[in-house]
Short mmCIF file of N, CA and C in Angstrom, two decimals:
data_model
loop_
_atom_site.label_atom_id
_atom_site.label_comp_id
_atom_site.label_asym_id
_atom_site.label_seq_id
_atom_site.Cartn_x
_atom_site.Cartn_y
_atom_site.Cartn_z
N MET A 1 168.01 26.88 105.40
CA MET A 1 169.23 26.35 105.98
C MET A 1 168.99 24.90 106.41
N ARG A 2 167.84 24.60 106.94
CA ARG A 2 167.55 23.27 107.42
C ARG A 2 167.50 22.26 106.27
N ILE A 3 166.98 22.69 105.14
CA ILE A 3 166.91 21.82 103.97
C ILE A 3 168.33 21.48 103.49
N ARG A 4 169.22 22.47 103.52
CA ARG A 4 170.57 22.26 103.08
C ARG A 4 171.29 21.26 104.02
N LYS A 5 171.07 21.38 105.31
CA LYS A 5 171.67 20.43 106.25
C LYS A 5 171.13 19.03 106.03
N ASN A 6 169.83 18.90 105.75
CA ASN A 6 169.26 17.58 105.48
C ASN A 6 169.84 16.96 104.22
N ARG A 7 170.06 17.79 103.18
CA ARG A 7 170.65 17.28 101.95
C ARG A 7 172.06 16.80 102.19
N ILE A 8 172.86 17.59 102.97
CA ILE A 8 174.22 17.19 103.25
C ILE A 8 174.24 15.91 104.09
N ALA A 9 173.35 15.79 105.08
CA ALA A 9 173.30 14.57 105.88
C ALA A 9 172.91 13.39 105.02
N ASN A 10 171.92 13.56 104.12
CA ASN A 10 171.53 12.48 103.26
C ASN A 10 172.64 12.09 102.29
N ALA A 11 173.32 13.08 101.78
CA ALA A 11 174.43 12.81 100.85
C ALA A 11 175.55 12.01 101.57
N LYS A 12 175.86 12.42 102.79
CA LYS A 12 176.91 11.73 103.57
C LYS A 12 176.51 10.29 103.85
N GLU A 13 175.23 10.04 104.22
CA GLU A 13 174.80 8.71 104.47
C GLU A 13 174.85 7.85 103.20
N LYS A 14 174.41 8.37 102.09
CA LYS A 14 174.48 7.65 100.84
C LYS A 14 175.92 7.34 100.45
N LEU A 15 176.81 8.33 100.67
CA LEU A 15 178.22 8.13 100.39
C LEU A 15 178.78 7.00 101.23
N ARG A 16 178.45 6.98 102.49
CA ARG A 16 178.96 5.96 103.39
C ARG A 16 178.49 4.61 102.96
N ARG A 17 177.26 4.51 102.49
CA ARG A 17 176.75 3.20 102.03
C ARG A 17 177.44 2.76 100.75
N THR A 18 177.84 3.67 99.92
CA THR A 18 178.40 3.29 98.61
C THR A 18 179.90 3.03 98.67
N ILE A 19 180.65 3.75 99.47
CA ILE A 19 182.09 3.56 99.44
C ILE A 19 182.69 3.01 100.74
N SER A 20 181.90 2.96 101.82
CA SER A 20 182.45 2.46 103.09
C SER A 20 182.60 0.96 103.04
N PRO A 21 183.58 0.46 103.79
CA PRO A 21 183.73 -0.98 103.85
C PRO A 21 182.54 -1.57 104.65
N ARG A 22 182.20 -2.75 104.31
CA ARG A 22 181.08 -3.44 105.01
C ARG A 22 181.64 -4.01 106.32
N LYS A 23 180.88 -3.85 107.38
CA LYS A 23 181.27 -4.40 108.66
C LYS A 23 181.23 -5.93 108.54
N GLY A 24 182.28 -6.56 109.03
CA GLY A 24 182.35 -8.01 109.01
C GLY A 24 182.72 -8.61 107.68
N SER A 25 183.07 -7.77 106.73
CA SER A 25 183.44 -8.29 105.43
C SER A 25 184.79 -8.97 105.50
N ILE A 26 184.91 -10.15 104.89
CA ILE A 26 186.18 -10.87 104.90
C ILE A 26 186.98 -10.59 103.68
N LEU A 27 186.48 -9.83 102.75
CA LEU A 27 187.20 -9.49 101.54
C LEU A 27 188.14 -8.33 101.83
N THR A 28 189.40 -8.63 102.02
CA THR A 28 190.35 -7.57 102.31
C THR A 28 191.56 -7.60 101.36
N GLY A 29 191.54 -8.49 100.46
CA GLY A 29 192.65 -8.64 99.52
C GLY A 29 192.58 -7.71 98.36
N VAL A 30 193.62 -7.70 97.56
CA VAL A 30 193.68 -6.83 96.39
C VAL A 30 192.60 -7.18 95.37
N ASN A 31 192.24 -8.43 95.32
CA ASN A 31 191.32 -8.93 94.26
C ASN A 31 189.88 -8.42 94.44
N ASP A 32 189.52 -7.87 95.61
CA ASP A 32 188.15 -7.41 95.79
C ASP A 32 187.92 -5.95 95.35
N VAL A 33 188.99 -5.35 94.76
CA VAL A 33 188.86 -4.00 94.26
C VAL A 33 188.46 -4.07 92.80
N PRO A 34 187.28 -3.50 92.44
CA PRO A 34 186.85 -3.57 91.04
C PRO A 34 187.79 -2.80 90.11
N LYS A 35 187.75 -3.19 88.86
CA LYS A 35 188.54 -2.53 87.85
C LYS A 35 188.09 -1.07 87.76
N GLY A 36 189.04 -0.17 87.70
CA GLY A 36 188.74 1.28 87.62
C GLY A 36 188.67 1.95 88.97
N TYR A 37 189.01 1.22 90.03
CA TYR A 37 188.99 1.76 91.39
C TYR A 37 190.31 1.45 92.07
N PHE A 38 190.57 2.19 93.19
CA PHE A 38 191.74 1.87 93.99
C PHE A 38 191.41 2.05 95.46
N THR A 39 192.25 1.45 96.31
CA THR A 39 192.02 1.43 97.73
C THR A 39 192.69 2.61 98.42
N VAL A 40 191.98 3.23 99.35
CA VAL A 40 192.51 4.35 100.14
C VAL A 40 192.22 4.04 101.60
N TYR A 41 193.19 4.30 102.45
CA TYR A 41 193.00 4.19 103.89
C TYR A 41 193.00 5.57 104.52
N VAL A 42 192.01 5.85 105.32
CA VAL A 42 191.80 7.20 105.84
C VAL A 42 191.55 7.16 107.34
N GLY A 43 192.00 8.24 108.01
CA GLY A 43 191.68 8.43 109.43
C GLY A 43 192.63 7.70 110.36
N GLY A 44 192.41 7.93 111.63
CA GLY A 44 193.26 7.34 112.68
C GLY A 44 193.16 5.83 112.75
N GLU A 45 192.05 5.31 112.40
CA GLU A 45 191.84 3.84 112.42
C GLU A 45 192.06 3.21 111.07
N TYR A 46 192.49 4.00 110.12
CA TYR A 46 192.78 3.50 108.74
C TYR A 46 191.55 2.77 108.12
N THR A 47 190.44 3.48 108.08
CA THR A 47 189.25 2.94 107.46
C THR A 47 189.51 2.80 105.96
N ARG A 48 189.11 1.67 105.41
CA ARG A 48 189.36 1.34 104.01
C ARG A 48 188.22 1.84 103.11
N TYR A 49 188.56 2.54 102.07
CA TYR A 49 187.59 2.99 101.07
C TYR A 49 188.10 2.53 99.72
N VAL A 50 187.17 2.27 98.83
CA VAL A 50 187.46 1.95 97.45
C VAL A 50 186.84 3.06 96.60
N VAL A 51 187.70 3.84 95.89
CA VAL A 51 187.23 5.02 95.17
C VAL A 51 187.60 4.89 93.69
N PRO A 52 186.85 5.59 92.82
CA PRO A 52 187.13 5.55 91.40
C PRO A 52 188.48 6.22 91.07
N ILE A 53 189.19 5.66 90.10
CA ILE A 53 190.45 6.19 89.65
C ILE A 53 190.25 7.63 89.12
N SER A 54 189.06 7.91 88.58
CA SER A 54 188.84 9.24 88.03
C SER A 54 188.98 10.34 89.04
N PHE A 55 188.83 10.04 90.33
CA PHE A 55 189.03 11.05 91.37
C PHE A 55 190.48 11.56 91.36
N SER A 56 191.42 10.75 90.95
CA SER A 56 192.81 11.17 90.99
C SER A 56 193.14 12.29 90.06
N ASN A 57 192.25 12.62 89.14
CA ASN A 57 192.47 13.76 88.21
C ASN A 57 192.01 15.08 88.79
N HIS A 58 191.20 15.03 89.85
CA HIS A 58 190.66 16.29 90.40
C HIS A 58 191.71 16.98 91.24
N PRO A 59 191.79 18.35 91.12
CA PRO A 59 192.83 19.08 91.87
C PRO A 59 192.75 18.90 93.36
N LEU A 60 191.55 18.82 93.93
CA LEU A 60 191.42 18.67 95.39
C LEU A 60 191.96 17.30 95.85
N PHE A 61 191.70 16.28 95.06
CA PHE A 61 192.18 14.94 95.43
C PHE A 61 193.68 14.89 95.18
N GLN A 62 194.20 15.59 94.19
CA GLN A 62 195.63 15.62 93.99
C GLN A 62 196.34 16.28 95.15
N GLU A 63 195.68 17.25 95.77
CA GLU A 63 196.24 17.88 96.96
C GLU A 63 196.36 16.86 98.09
N LEU A 64 195.35 16.01 98.23
CA LEU A 64 195.43 14.94 99.26
C LEU A 64 196.57 13.97 98.91
N LEU A 65 196.73 13.68 97.66
CA LEU A 65 197.82 12.79 97.24
C LEU A 65 199.21 13.42 97.60
N HIS A 66 199.27 14.74 97.43
CA HIS A 66 200.49 15.44 97.75
C HIS A 66 200.76 15.35 99.26
N TRP A 67 199.70 15.52 100.08
CA TRP A 67 199.85 15.38 101.53
C TRP A 67 200.31 14.00 101.89
N ALA A 68 199.75 13.00 101.24
CA ALA A 68 200.10 11.59 101.49
C ALA A 68 201.61 11.37 101.13
N GLU A 69 202.05 11.96 100.07
CA GLU A 69 203.45 11.80 99.68
C GLU A 69 204.39 12.44 100.72
N GLU A 70 204.02 13.66 101.20
CA GLU A 70 204.81 14.32 102.20
C GLU A 70 204.84 13.51 103.53
N GLU A 71 203.68 12.96 103.90
CA GLU A 71 203.55 12.24 105.19
C GLU A 71 204.16 10.88 105.16
N PHE A 72 203.89 10.10 104.10
CA PHE A 72 204.29 8.69 104.09
C PHE A 72 205.27 8.34 103.01
N GLY A 73 205.57 9.24 102.08
CA GLY A 73 206.42 8.92 100.96
C GLY A 73 205.69 7.95 100.04
N TYR A 74 206.42 7.00 99.51
CA TYR A 74 205.78 6.03 98.59
C TYR A 74 205.64 4.68 99.26
N ASN A 75 205.89 4.59 100.55
CA ASN A 75 205.81 3.34 101.29
C ASN A 75 204.43 3.31 102.01
N HIS A 76 203.56 2.45 101.55
CA HIS A 76 202.22 2.34 102.13
C HIS A 76 202.03 0.89 102.60
N PRO A 77 202.38 0.59 103.83
CA PRO A 77 202.33 -0.75 104.33
C PRO A 77 200.97 -1.44 104.37
N MET A 78 199.90 -0.65 104.26
CA MET A 78 198.53 -1.16 104.29
C MET A 78 198.17 -1.84 103.00
N GLY A 79 198.95 -1.68 101.95
CA GLY A 79 198.66 -2.27 100.67
C GLY A 79 197.88 -1.34 99.74
N GLY A 80 197.40 -0.25 100.28
CA GLY A 80 196.71 0.77 99.47
C GLY A 80 197.30 2.14 99.83
N LEU A 81 196.72 3.15 99.30
CA LEU A 81 197.17 4.49 99.56
C LEU A 81 196.68 4.99 100.89
N THR A 82 197.55 5.51 101.76
CA THR A 82 197.15 6.04 103.04
C THR A 82 197.06 7.58 102.96
N ILE A 83 195.89 8.12 103.27
CA ILE A 83 195.64 9.55 103.16
C ILE A 83 195.61 10.13 104.60
N PRO A 84 196.45 11.16 104.88
CA PRO A 84 196.48 11.75 106.22
C PRO A 84 195.43 12.80 106.43
N CYS A 85 194.16 12.37 106.57
CA CYS A 85 193.07 13.27 106.86
C CYS A 85 192.01 12.51 107.64
N THR A 86 191.02 13.24 108.21
CA THR A 86 189.95 12.56 108.91
C THR A 86 188.96 11.94 107.96
N GLU A 87 188.19 10.99 108.50
CA GLU A 87 187.19 10.34 107.72
C GLU A 87 186.11 11.34 107.28
N ASP A 88 185.75 12.25 108.16
CA ASP A 88 184.72 13.27 107.84
C ASP A 88 185.18 14.12 106.65
N TYR A 89 186.46 14.59 106.69
CA TYR A 89 186.98 15.41 105.63
C TYR A 89 186.97 14.65 104.33
N PHE A 90 187.43 13.36 104.36
CA PHE A 90 187.45 12.57 103.15
C PHE A 90 186.07 12.30 102.60
N SER A 91 185.10 12.03 103.47
CA SER A 91 183.73 11.80 103.04
C SER A 91 183.16 13.04 102.39
N SER A 92 183.43 14.21 102.96
CA SER A 92 182.95 15.45 102.38
C SER A 92 183.60 15.70 101.00
N LEU A 93 184.89 15.41 100.89
CA LEU A 93 185.57 15.57 99.62
C LEU A 93 185.00 14.65 98.58
N VAL A 94 184.75 13.40 98.93
CA VAL A 94 184.22 12.44 97.95
C VAL A 94 182.83 12.85 97.52
N ALA A 95 182.02 13.33 98.48
CA ALA A 95 180.68 13.81 98.18
C ALA A 95 180.75 14.98 97.13
N LEU A 96 181.70 15.87 97.40
CA LEU A 96 181.90 17.01 96.45
C LEU A 96 182.30 16.49 95.07
N LEU A 97 183.22 15.55 95.05
CA LEU A 97 183.67 15.01 93.76
C LEU A 97 182.56 14.25 93.04
N ASN A 98 181.71 13.60 93.78
CA ASN A 98 180.60 12.85 93.15
C ASN A 98 179.59 13.82 92.54
N PHE A 99 179.40 15.00 93.14
CA PHE A 99 178.39 15.93 92.63
C PHE A 99 178.98 16.88 91.56
N SER A 100 180.31 16.88 91.39
CA SER A 100 180.86 17.83 90.41
C SER A 100 181.07 17.13 89.07
#
């Protein structure tokens, strides 16, 4: 059980390093999103993530998109997609999608 928790913790940390915004980064415009990715805002503080477009084909991510549609409609004032879930939930989902 301890090994599994360590793997999950390591995976979460690696995930945060790869998709989390950099502290103090001044790149916040549309042009800093690489081709094949899109911007997602998550959590109460609207933390910005850049995720691969391929995630949008996964049924779990599509469920999040459905929640976003119900919550916000198609108006996303942040400039990217706003997902109504916690950062921990989103990080766990992205980790799952990366390993599948």
